[in-house]
Amino acid sequence: MTPITKAFRWVELVVLFIGLPVVFYFNKLKLPKSIPLLVVFLIALLYLLASKSFSKKTFGFNGFSCWKTFGLRILISLLVISLLSFIFLPREQLFYLPLQNTKLWMLIMIFYPIWSAFTQEVIYRGFYFHRYLSLFKTEYHAIIINGILFGLLHIIFRNWIAVIGATIIGMVWASSYIKHRSILMVSVEHAIVGNYLFTIGLGYYFYVPDF
C-alpha cells in the first residue's frame, strides 16, 4: 500500500467510524438513524461481495466449531448483564418491555438480530478488518481501535453505559472475528446479547426512537 493510499484509507476510516456518529450526536443530520446505517451497510456488503480477496465463507460459520467456547462466552456476557441490571436498574425497569410493552419487545426480538446485529457486524467486523487491518501494526491494535470505534457509535444514545459497554463487548467480538473469521458467528452472539439486554431492561440505555 502506497503512503497516499494509506493516508486516504485513514481519512475514510475517520469519516465513516468517527465522523458519522459525531454528526448524529450533535443532531446535524435530520434523518432517522437507520438510514445512514443501511447505506453504510449496503456499501460495506457490496464491497465485500466484490472483493476477490475476501472469502465469502466469512458470511457463514466458516468452519467454526468452538461451540463450547462460544456458549461459555455468551453465558458470561449474560451473567454480567444480569448482575449489572439487578445492581443498577430500578426494580420497576427490570423486564419492563416483555411485561409492559410486549408488542415492542416482540418486534425487537424479531428484527434486532438482522436489522441491528448483522448489519453492524458486517460493517464493524467484516468490512473494518478486511479494509483497514493493514493500517495497523498488529491485529491487537486493530482490535482495540475497533472496540473504541464500536463504543463511539453508541454516543448517539447519550449515556456512558452504552458507550463503555459497547466498547468492551466490541473488543470481545472483534477478537472473536479475528480468530474465527465468521460474520455469522459474531452476529448470532451479538443478537443473543442484544436481545437479552432489551429483555432484562438494560436495553433502556441502548435505545431511542428512530425519528
Short mmCIF file of the C-alpha atoms (twelve columns), coordinates in Angstrom:
data_MODEL
# 
_entry.id   MODEL 
# 
loop_
_atom_site.group_PDB 
_atom_site.id 
_atom_site.type_symbol 
_atom_site.label_atom_id 
_atom_site.label_alt_id 
_atom_site.label_comp_id 
_atom_site.label_asym_id 
_atom_site.label_seq_id 
_atom_site.Cartn_x 
_atom_site.Cartn_y 
_atom_site.Cartn_z 
_atom_site.pdbx_PDB_model_num 
ATOM 1   C CA . MET A 1   0.000   0.000   0.000  1 
ATOM 2   C CA . THR A 2   1.445   3.371   -1.032 1 
ATOM 3   C CA . PRO A 3   1.646   6.232   1.504  1 
ATOM 4   C CA . ILE A 4   -1.050  8.160   -0.390 1 
ATOM 5   C CA . THR A 5   -3.383  5.157   -0.449 1 
ATOM 6   C CA . LYS A 6   -2.755  4.588   3.240  1 
ATOM 7   C CA . ALA A 7   -3.500  8.240   4.026  1 
ATOM 8   C CA . PHE A 8   -6.773  8.124   2.079  1 
ATOM 9   C CA . ARG A 9   -7.688  4.888   3.851  1 
ATOM 10  C CA . TRP A 10  -7.172  6.580   7.231  1 
ATOM 11  C CA . VAL A 11  -9.314  9.542   6.177  1 
ATOM 12  C CA . GLU A 12  -12.020 7.153   5.037  1 
ATOM 13  C CA . LEU A 13  -11.943 5.287   8.350  1 
ATOM 14  C CA . VAL A 14  -12.192 8.522   10.338 1 
ATOM 15  C CA . VAL A 15  -15.109 9.843   8.269  1 
ATOM 16  C CA . LEU A 16  -17.120 6.616   8.465  1 
ATOM 17  C CA . PHE A 17  -16.425 5.477   12.009 1 
ATOM 18  C CA . ILE A 18  -15.899 8.791   13.810 1 
ATOM 19  C CA . GLY A 19  -17.445 11.478  11.631 1 
ATOM 20  C CA . LEU A 20  -20.885 9.921   11.156 1 
ATOM 21  C CA . PRO A 21  -21.535 9.106   14.851 1 
ATOM 22  C CA . VAL A 22  -20.356 12.579  15.894 1 
ATOM 23  C CA . VAL A 23  -22.596 14.254  13.293 1 
ATOM 24  C CA . PHE A 24  -25.592 12.325  14.605 1 
ATOM 25  C CA . TYR A 25  -24.637 13.047  18.208 1 
ATOM 26  C CA . PHE A 26  -24.864 16.770  17.508 1 
ATOM 27  C CA . ASN A 27  -28.049 16.173  15.507 1 
ATOM 28  C CA . LYS A 28  -26.695 17.756  12.334 1 
ATOM 29  C CA . LEU A 29  -28.489 15.300  10.060 1 
ATOM 30  C CA . LYS A 30  -32.255 15.398  10.373 1 
ATOM 31  C CA . LEU A 31  -32.574 11.771  9.332  1 
ATOM 32  C CA . PRO A 32  -33.621 8.553   11.042 1 
ATOM 33  C CA . LYS A 33  -30.504 6.807   12.372 1 
ATOM 34  C CA . SER A 34  -31.394 3.703   10.389 1 
ATOM 35  C CA . ILE A 35  -30.870 5.427   7.027  1 
ATOM 36  C CA . PRO A 36  -27.083 6.029   7.228  1 
ATOM 37  C CA . LEU A 37  -26.671 2.630   8.911  1 
ATOM 38  C CA . LEU A 38  -28.436 0.990   5.980  1 
ATOM 39  C CA . VAL A 39  -26.445 2.992   3.411  1 
ATOM 40  C CA . VAL A 40  -23.089 2.150   5.016  1 
ATOM 41  C CA . PHE A 41  -24.175 -1.484  5.410  1 
ATOM 42  C CA . LEU A 42  -25.032 -1.765  1.710  1 
ATOM 43  C CA . ILE A 43  -21.734 -0.146  0.715  1 
ATOM 44  C CA . ALA A 44  -19.803 -2.479  3.023  1 
ATOM 45  C CA . LEU A 45  -21.735 -5.528  1.840  1 
ATOM 46  C CA . LEU A 46  -21.251 -4.752  -1.852 1 
ATOM 47  C CA . TYR A 47  -17.561 -4.058  -1.256 1 
ATOM 48  C CA . LEU A 48  -17.055 -7.402  0.480  1 
ATOM 49  C CA . LEU A 49  -19.020 -9.292  -2.160 1 
ATOM 50  C CA . ALA A 50  -16.991 -7.651  -4.940 1 
ATOM 51  C CA . SER A 51  -13.621 -8.147  -3.245 1 
ATOM 52  C CA . LYS A 52  -11.740 -11.134 -4.652 1 
ATOM 53  C CA . SER A 53  -9.526  -11.284 -1.575 1 
ATOM 54  C CA . PHE A 54  -12.485 -11.632 0.798  1 
ATOM 55  C CA . SER A 55  -13.647 -15.200 1.384  1 
ATOM 56  C CA . LYS A 56  -17.412 -15.409 1.011  1 
ATOM 57  C CA . LYS A 57  -17.340 -18.246 3.549  1 
ATOM 58  C CA . THR A 58  -16.832 -15.498 6.128  1 
ATOM 59  C CA . PHE A 59  -20.536 -14.666 5.851  1 
ATOM 60  C CA . GLY A 60  -21.310 -18.128 7.213  1 
ATOM 61  C CA . PHE A 61  -19.828 -20.047 10.125 1 
ATOM 62  C CA . ASN A 62  -16.665 -20.615 8.046  1 
ATOM 63  C CA . GLY A 63  -15.799 -23.907 9.695  1 
ATOM 64  C CA . PHE A 64  -16.433 -22.580 13.200 1 
ATOM 65  C CA . SER A 65  -16.555 -25.452 15.681 1 
ATOM 66  C CA . CYS A 66  -15.640 -23.937 19.065 1 
ATOM 67  C CA . TRP A 67  -19.208 -24.150 20.352 1 
ATOM 68  C CA . LYS A 68  -18.228 -24.715 23.992 1 
ATOM 69  C CA . THR A 69  -16.166 -21.524 23.996 1 
ATOM 70  C CA . PHE A 70  -18.938 -19.728 22.131 1 
ATOM 71  C CA . GLY A 71  -21.546 -20.847 24.656 1 
ATOM 72  C CA . LEU A 72  -19.319 -20.012 27.619 1 
ATOM 73  C CA . ARG A 73  -18.644 -16.523 26.254 1 
ATOM 74  C CA . ILE A 74  -22.366 -15.880 25.824 1 
ATOM 75  C CA . LEU A 75  -23.121 -17.269 29.288 1 
ATOM 76  C CA . ILE A 76  -20.543 -14.971 30.873 1 
ATOM 77  C CA . SER A 77  -21.927 -11.998 28.937 1 
ATOM 78  C CA . LEU A 78  -25.487 -12.738 30.087 1 
ATOM 79  C CA . LEU A 79  -24.392 -13.205 33.693 1 
ATOM 80  C CA . VAL A 80  -22.548 -9.868  33.665 1 
ATOM 81  C CA . ILE A 81  -25.574 -8.137  32.115 1 
ATOM 82  C CA . SER A 82  -27.850 -9.722  34.737 1 
ATOM 83  C CA . LEU A 83  -25.595 -8.652  37.595 1 
ATOM 84  C CA . LEU A 84  -25.328 -5.070  36.338 1 
ATOM 85  C CA . SER A 85  -29.073 -4.900  35.741 1 
ATOM 86  C CA . PHE A 86  -30.013 -6.074  39.230 1 
ATOM 87  C CA . ILE A 87  -27.466 -3.713  40.802 1 
ATOM 88  C CA . PHE A 88  -28.110 -0.523  38.846 1 
ATOM 89  C CA . LEU A 89  -31.606 -0.682  37.354 1 
ATOM 90  C CA . PRO A 90  -34.658 0.473   39.319 1 
ATOM 91  C CA . ARG A 91  -36.821 -2.504  40.224 1 
ATOM 92  C CA . GLU A 92  -39.696 -1.310  38.019 1 
ATOM 93  C CA . GLN A 93  -37.396 -1.230  34.991 1 
ATOM 94  C CA . LEU A 94  -36.409 -4.900  35.223 1 
ATOM 95  C CA . PHE A 95  -38.079 -6.875  32.413 1 
ATOM 96  C CA . TYR A 96  -40.078 -3.745  31.577 1 
ATOM 97  C CA . LEU A 97  -40.503 -4.404  27.851 1 
ATOM 98  C CA . PRO A 98  -41.765 -8.015  27.953 1 
ATOM 99  C CA . LEU A 99  -44.077 -7.188  30.869 1 
ATOM 100 C CA . GLN A 100 -45.293 -3.693  29.968 1 
ATOM 101 C CA . ASN A 101 -44.774 -3.297  26.212 1 
ATOM 102 C CA . THR A 102 -44.914 -6.814  24.847 1 
ATOM 103 C CA . LYS A 103 -45.546 -5.815  21.230 1 
ATOM 104 C CA . LEU A 104 -42.445 -3.601  21.075 1 
ATOM 105 C CA . TRP A 105 -40.404 -6.301  22.815 1 
ATOM 106 C CA . MET A 106 -41.516 -8.913  20.270 1 
ATOM 107 C CA . LEU A 107 -40.661 -6.598  17.378 1 
ATOM 108 C CA . ILE A 108 -37.185 -6.063  18.843 1 
ATOM 109 C CA . MET A 109 -36.700 -9.817  19.319 1 
ATOM 110 C CA . ILE A 110 -37.598 -10.392 15.663 1 
ATOM 111 C CA . PHE A 111 -35.876 -7.508  13.907 1 
ATOM 112 C CA . TYR A 112 -32.855 -6.696  16.114 1 
ATOM 113 C CA . PRO A 113 -30.821 -9.769  15.048 1 
ATOM 114 C CA . ILE A 114 -30.930 -8.776  11.370 1 
ATOM 115 C CA . TRP A 115 -31.561 -5.036  11.337 1 
ATOM 116 C CA . SER A 116 -29.023 -4.182  14.036 1 
ATOM 117 C CA . ALA A 117 -26.746 -7.115  14.914 1 
ATOM 118 C CA . PHE A 118 -25.993 -8.446  11.428 1 
ATOM 119 C CA . THR A 119 -25.692 -5.022  9.787  1 
ATOM 120 C CA . GLN A 120 -23.315 -3.784  12.474 1 
ATOM 121 C CA . GLU A 121 -21.186 -6.920  12.317 1 
ATOM 122 C CA . VAL A 122 -20.843 -6.657  8.541  1 
ATOM 123 C CA . ILE A 123 -19.675 -3.045  8.947  1 
ATOM 124 C CA . TYR A 124 -17.645 -3.188  12.161 1 
ATOM 125 C CA . ARG A 125 -16.112 -6.620  11.812 1 
ATOM 126 C CA . GLY A 126 -16.222 -7.827  8.195  1 
ATOM 127 C CA . PHE A 127 -15.717 -4.522  6.388  1 
ATOM 128 C CA . TYR A 128 -13.484 -2.900  9.017  1 
ATOM 129 C CA . PHE A 129 -10.967 -5.724  9.273  1 
ATOM 130 C CA . HIS A 130 -10.875 -6.500  5.570  1 
ATOM 131 C CA . ARG A 131 -10.317 -2.902  4.517  1 
ATOM 132 C CA . TYR A 132 -8.390  -1.373  7.412  1 
ATOM 133 C CA . LEU A 133 -6.441  -4.157  9.140  1 
ATOM 134 C CA . SER A 134 -3.359  -3.354  7.043  1 
ATOM 135 C CA . LEU A 135 -3.261  0.147   8.568  1 
ATOM 136 C CA . PHE A 136 -2.293  -1.244  11.967 1 
ATOM 137 C CA . LYS A 137 0.994   -2.716  13.148 1 
ATOM 138 C CA . THR A 138 -0.699  -5.691  14.804 1 
ATOM 139 C CA . GLU A 139 -4.110  -7.342  14.987 1 
ATOM 140 C CA . TYR A 140 -4.164  -6.415  18.669 1 
ATOM 141 C CA . HIS A 141 -4.069  -2.704  17.839 1 
ATOM 142 C CA . ALA A 142 -6.808  -3.154  15.233 1 
ATOM 143 C CA . ILE A 143 -8.988  -4.953  17.791 1 
ATOM 144 C CA . ILE A 144 -8.548  -2.226  20.420 1 
ATOM 145 C CA . ILE A 145 -9.398  0.542   17.954 1 
ATOM 146 C CA . ASN A 146 -12.340 -1.480  16.655 1 
ATOM 147 C CA . GLY A 147 -13.790 -1.720  20.152 1 
ATOM 148 C CA . ILE A 148 -13.315 2.006   20.730 1 
ATOM 149 C CA . LEU A 149 -14.989 2.867   17.424 1 
ATOM 150 C CA . PHE A 150 -17.854 0.492   18.187 1 
ATOM 151 C CA . GLY A 151 -18.290 2.248   21.510 1 
ATOM 152 C CA . LEU A 152 -18.198 5.621   19.768 1 
ATOM 153 C CA . LEU A 153 -21.094 4.532   17.569 1 
ATOM 154 C CA . HIS A 154 -23.200 4.361   20.724 1 
ATOM 155 C CA . ILE A 155 -22.706 8.027   21.673 1 
ATOM 156 C CA . ILE A 156 -25.998 8.590   19.825 1 
ATOM 157 C CA . PHE A 157 -27.724 7.131   22.899 1 
ATOM 158 C CA . ARG A 158 -26.199 9.905   25.027 1 
ATOM 159 C CA . ASN A 159 -25.116 7.888   28.052 1 
ATOM 160 C CA . TRP A 160 -21.824 6.417   29.204 1 
ATOM 161 C CA . ILE A 161 -23.256 2.988   29.980 1 
ATOM 162 C CA . ALA A 162 -23.937 2.378   26.284 1 
ATOM 163 C CA . VAL A 163 -20.537 3.706   25.207 1 
ATOM 164 C CA . ILE A 164 -18.447 1.811   27.769 1 
ATOM 165 C CA . GLY A 165 -20.465 -1.394  27.443 1 
ATOM 166 C CA . ALA A 166 -20.274 -1.343  23.644 1 
ATOM 167 C CA . THR A 167 -16.530 -0.640  23.745 1 
ATOM 168 C CA . ILE A 168 -15.815 -3.651  25.943 1 
ATOM 169 C CA . ILE A 169 -18.091 -6.089  24.129 1 
ATOM 170 C CA . GLY A 170 -16.897 -4.681  20.794 1 
ATOM 171 C CA . MET A 171 -13.348 -5.738  21.631 1 
ATOM 172 C CA . VAL A 172 -14.603 -9.209  22.560 1 
ATOM 173 C CA . TRP A 173 -16.472 -9.609  19.274 1 
ATOM 174 C CA . ALA A 174 -13.580 -8.146  17.285 1 
ATOM 175 C CA . SER A 175 -11.219 -10.667 18.869 1 
ATOM 176 C CA . SER A 176 -13.655 -13.490 18.079 1 
ATOM 177 C CA . TYR A 177 -13.954 -12.356 14.487 1 
ATOM 178 C CA . ILE A 178 -10.185 -12.138 14.002 1 
ATOM 179 C CA . LYS A 179 -9.798  -15.644 15.404 1 
ATOM 180 C CA . HIS A 180 -12.626 -17.366 13.516 1 
ATOM 181 C CA . ARG A 181 -13.384 -15.065 10.534 1 
ATOM 182 C CA . SER A 182 -17.116 -15.702 10.817 1 
ATOM 183 C CA . ILE A 183 -19.549 -12.804 10.482 1 
ATOM 184 C CA . LEU A 184 -22.469 -15.122 11.188 1 
ATOM 185 C CA . MET A 185 -20.924 -16.359 14.428 1 
ATOM 186 C CA . VAL A 186 -20.383 -12.874 15.876 1 
ATOM 187 C CA . SER A 187 -23.797 -11.790 14.569 1 
ATOM 188 C CA . VAL A 188 -25.503 -14.617 16.454 1 
ATOM 189 C CA . GLU A 189 -23.591 -13.698 19.606 1 
ATOM 190 C CA . HIS A 190 -24.446 -10.022 19.105 1 
ATOM 191 C CA . ALA A 191 -28.120 -10.883 18.584 1 
ATOM 192 C CA . ILE A 192 -28.376 -13.053 21.708 1 
ATOM 193 C CA . VAL A 193 -26.656 -10.494 23.925 1 
ATOM 194 C CA . GLY A 194 -28.627 -7.597  22.429 1 
ATOM 195 C CA . ASN A 195 -31.990 -9.316  22.755 1 
ATOM 196 C CA . TYR A 196 -31.211 -10.190 26.363 1 
ATOM 197 C CA . LEU A 197 -30.308 -6.559  27.067 1 
ATOM 198 C CA . PHE A 198 -33.747 -5.459  25.916 1 
ATOM 199 C CA . THR A 199 -35.459 -8.321  27.732 1 
ATOM 200 C CA . ILE A 200 -33.941 -7.710  31.151 1 
ATOM 201 C CA . GLY A 201 -34.200 -3.918  30.933 1 
ATOM 202 C CA . LEU A 202 -30.646 -2.715  30.339 1 
ATOM 203 C CA . GLY A 203 -31.580 -2.075  26.720 1 
ATOM 204 C CA . TYR A 204 -33.116 1.171   28.008 1 
ATOM 205 C CA . TYR A 205 -29.629 2.655   27.623 1 
ATOM 206 C CA . PHE A 206 -29.287 1.380   24.059 1 
ATOM 207 C CA . TYR A 207 -32.474 2.675   22.525 1 
ATOM 208 C CA . VAL A 208 -34.001 5.935   21.371 1 
ATOM 209 C CA . PRO A 209 -36.935 6.254   18.939 1 
ATOM 210 C CA . ASP A 210 -35.746 6.313   15.322 1 
ATOM 211 C CA . PHE A 211 -37.143 9.651   14.186 1 
# 
